[in-house]
C-alpha atoms as one frame of an Amber mdcrd trajectory, in Angstrom:
protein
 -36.519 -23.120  95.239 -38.227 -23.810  91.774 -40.335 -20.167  92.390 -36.441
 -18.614  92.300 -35.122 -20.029  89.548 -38.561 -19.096  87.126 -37.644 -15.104
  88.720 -34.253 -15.639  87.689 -35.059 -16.674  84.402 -37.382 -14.339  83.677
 -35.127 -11.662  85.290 -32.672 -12.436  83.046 -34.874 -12.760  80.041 -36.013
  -9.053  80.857 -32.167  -8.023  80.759 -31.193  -9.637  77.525 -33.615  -8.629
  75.367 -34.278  -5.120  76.887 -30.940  -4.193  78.448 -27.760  -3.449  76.173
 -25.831  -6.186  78.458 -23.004  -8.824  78.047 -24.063 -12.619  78.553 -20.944
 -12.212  81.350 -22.779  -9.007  83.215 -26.893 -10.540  82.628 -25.152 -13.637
  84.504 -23.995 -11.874  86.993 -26.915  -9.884  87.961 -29.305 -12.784  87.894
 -26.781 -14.832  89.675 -26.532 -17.881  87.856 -23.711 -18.863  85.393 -23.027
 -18.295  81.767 -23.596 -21.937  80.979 -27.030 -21.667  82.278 -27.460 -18.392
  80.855 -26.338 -19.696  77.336 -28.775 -23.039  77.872 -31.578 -20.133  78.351
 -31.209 -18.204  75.440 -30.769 -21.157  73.120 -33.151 -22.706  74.669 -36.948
 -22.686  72.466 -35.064 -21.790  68.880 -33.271 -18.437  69.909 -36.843 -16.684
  71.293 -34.759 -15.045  73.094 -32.471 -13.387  70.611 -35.612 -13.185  67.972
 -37.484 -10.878  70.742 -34.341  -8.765  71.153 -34.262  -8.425  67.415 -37.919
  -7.342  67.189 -37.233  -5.126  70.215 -34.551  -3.465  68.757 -36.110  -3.058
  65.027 -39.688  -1.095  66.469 -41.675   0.687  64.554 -40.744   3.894  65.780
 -37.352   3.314  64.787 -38.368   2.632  61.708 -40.852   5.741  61.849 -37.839
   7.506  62.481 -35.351   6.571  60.244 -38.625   7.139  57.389 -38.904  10.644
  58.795 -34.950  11.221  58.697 -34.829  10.286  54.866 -38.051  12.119  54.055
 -36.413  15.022  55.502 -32.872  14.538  54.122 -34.680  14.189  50.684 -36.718
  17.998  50.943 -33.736  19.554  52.345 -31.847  17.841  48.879 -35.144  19.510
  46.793 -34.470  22.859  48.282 -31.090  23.420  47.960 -30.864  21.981  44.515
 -29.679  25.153  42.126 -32.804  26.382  39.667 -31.289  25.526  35.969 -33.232
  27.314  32.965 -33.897  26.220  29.966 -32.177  28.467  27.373 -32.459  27.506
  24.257 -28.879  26.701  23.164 -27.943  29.091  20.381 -28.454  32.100  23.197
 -25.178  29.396  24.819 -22.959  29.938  21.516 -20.771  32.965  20.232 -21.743
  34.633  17.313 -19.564  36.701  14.806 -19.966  40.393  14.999 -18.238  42.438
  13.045 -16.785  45.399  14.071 -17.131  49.114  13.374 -12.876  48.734  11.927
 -14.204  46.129  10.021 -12.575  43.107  12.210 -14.978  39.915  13.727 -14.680
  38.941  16.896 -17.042  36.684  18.826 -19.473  37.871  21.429 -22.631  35.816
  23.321 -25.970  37.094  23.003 -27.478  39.298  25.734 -30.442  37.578  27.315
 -31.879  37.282  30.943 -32.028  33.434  32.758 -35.075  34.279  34.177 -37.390
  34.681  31.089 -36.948  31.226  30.038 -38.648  28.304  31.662 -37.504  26.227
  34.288 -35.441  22.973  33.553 -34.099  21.867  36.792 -35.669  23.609  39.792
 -35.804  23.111  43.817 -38.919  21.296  43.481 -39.242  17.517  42.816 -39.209
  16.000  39.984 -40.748  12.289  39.288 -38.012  10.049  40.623 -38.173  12.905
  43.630 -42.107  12.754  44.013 -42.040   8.799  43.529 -39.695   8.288  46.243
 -41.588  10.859  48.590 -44.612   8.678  47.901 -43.275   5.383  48.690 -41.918
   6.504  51.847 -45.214   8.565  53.252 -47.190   5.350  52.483 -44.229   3.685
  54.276 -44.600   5.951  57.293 -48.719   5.557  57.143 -49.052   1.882  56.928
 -46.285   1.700  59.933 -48.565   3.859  62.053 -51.119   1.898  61.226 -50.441
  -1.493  62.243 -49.259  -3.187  65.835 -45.540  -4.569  65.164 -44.465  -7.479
  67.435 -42.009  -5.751  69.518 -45.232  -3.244  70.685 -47.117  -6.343  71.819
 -44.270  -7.312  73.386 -44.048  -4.396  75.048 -47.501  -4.176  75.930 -47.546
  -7.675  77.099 -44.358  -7.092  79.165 -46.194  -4.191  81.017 -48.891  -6.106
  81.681 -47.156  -8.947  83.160 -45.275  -6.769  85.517 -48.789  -5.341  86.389
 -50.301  -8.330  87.482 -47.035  -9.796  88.676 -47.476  -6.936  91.616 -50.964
  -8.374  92.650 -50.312 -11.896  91.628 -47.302 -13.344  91.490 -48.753 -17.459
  90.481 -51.434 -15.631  87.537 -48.716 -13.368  86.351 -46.460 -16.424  85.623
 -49.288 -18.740  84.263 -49.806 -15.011  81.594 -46.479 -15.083  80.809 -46.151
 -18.713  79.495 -49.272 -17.724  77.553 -47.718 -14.717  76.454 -44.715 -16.186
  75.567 -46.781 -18.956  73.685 -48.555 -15.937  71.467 -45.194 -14.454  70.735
 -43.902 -17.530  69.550 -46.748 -18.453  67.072 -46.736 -14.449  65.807 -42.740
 -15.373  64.485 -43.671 -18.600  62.722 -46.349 -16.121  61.218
C-alpha cells in the first residue's frame, strides 16, 4: 500500500510541475484528494512550486525571448529613415531679388545625398550597446546548465531506470530531489 501512495505522489508531482493542470484535475488523476494534494505541494518549503517555476523560466525560453528582442531591435535599425546632415543655412530662405526688382524668398538648391549621414539605418551606440549586452546574454545562457535542464535530465533518467528498477529508481529520486533542493538554497 505504501509502494502506491510514493507512485501517486510522484505521479502527481510529475503533473504539477510539468502539466498546465488545476490542483482540482492533478487530484483527480492521481486519485487522492485536494487536501492531500495541497499537504504535498506545501510540503518541503514549496519544492514543488519552486521546480514548476524553474521549469517554466528555461533557458530556452529565455534564449528565445533574447533572440525575439535582438531581432525586434535590427528590424527597428533597418527601417529607421536615413537623416543627413545639412548644414542648416541650406534649411533657411534667402532673399532674392527679382528681375522687376521685388524680393521674395526662395531655399537653396542642394542634393540630401552629398552631405554626410546623421541618423542612418545602422546602429548607433545606445543601439550597438544594447546588441552587445544581449549577445553576451544569449552566449553565457548557452553556456551554462540552468536548474530546470537538470531537472529535466534527472527526470528522464529516473523514468529510465524506473522501467528496469522500480526500488533504485525511487532511492535516485530522493537523491535527486535532495540535489535539487541544495542547487535553490544555492
Amino acid at each position: 500500500m505504501g509502494l502506491k501512495k510514493t507512485e501517486q505522489k510522484e505521479y502527481a508531482k510529475f503533473l504539477f510541475t510539468e502539466k498546465n493542470l488545476t490542483q482540482k484535475e492533478i487530484a483527480e488523476k492521481v486519485g487522492v484528494t485536494e487536501k492531500t494534494l495541497a499537504k504535498w505541494i506545501s510540503e518541503n518549503d514549496n519544492e514543488w512550486k519552486k521546480l514548476k517555476t524553474s521549469l517554466i523560466t528555461t533557458k530556452p525560453a529565455q534564449i528565445k525571448s533574447l533572440y525575439e528582442q535582438l531581432e525586434r531591435i535590427n528590424e527597428t535599425i533597418q527601417t529607421r529613415p536615413v537623416v543627413y546632415d545639412v548644414p542648416a543655412h541650406y534649411l533657411k530662405p534667402i532673399k532674392v531679388k527679382n528681375a522687376d526688382g521685388s524680393e521674395s524668398l526662395e531655399y537653396q538648391k542642394y542634393t540630401e545625398t552629398d552631405f554626410p549621414v546623421k541618423i542612418g539605418n545602422f546602429p548607433n551606440s545606445k543601439d550597438s550597446d544594447t546588441i552587445v549586452k544581449i549577445t553576451n546574454a544569449i552566449a553565457k545562457l548557452e553556456a551554462e546548465t540552468s536548474i530546470g535542464d537538470s531537472v529535466n535530465v534527472g527526470m528522464e533518467f529516473c523514468e529510465f531506470v524506473r522501467d528496469i528498477d522500480f526500488k533504485l529508481a525511487q532511492q535516485i529520486n530522493g537523491y535527486f530531489d535532495m540535489f535539487i533542493r541544495q542547487q535553490f538554497q544555492n
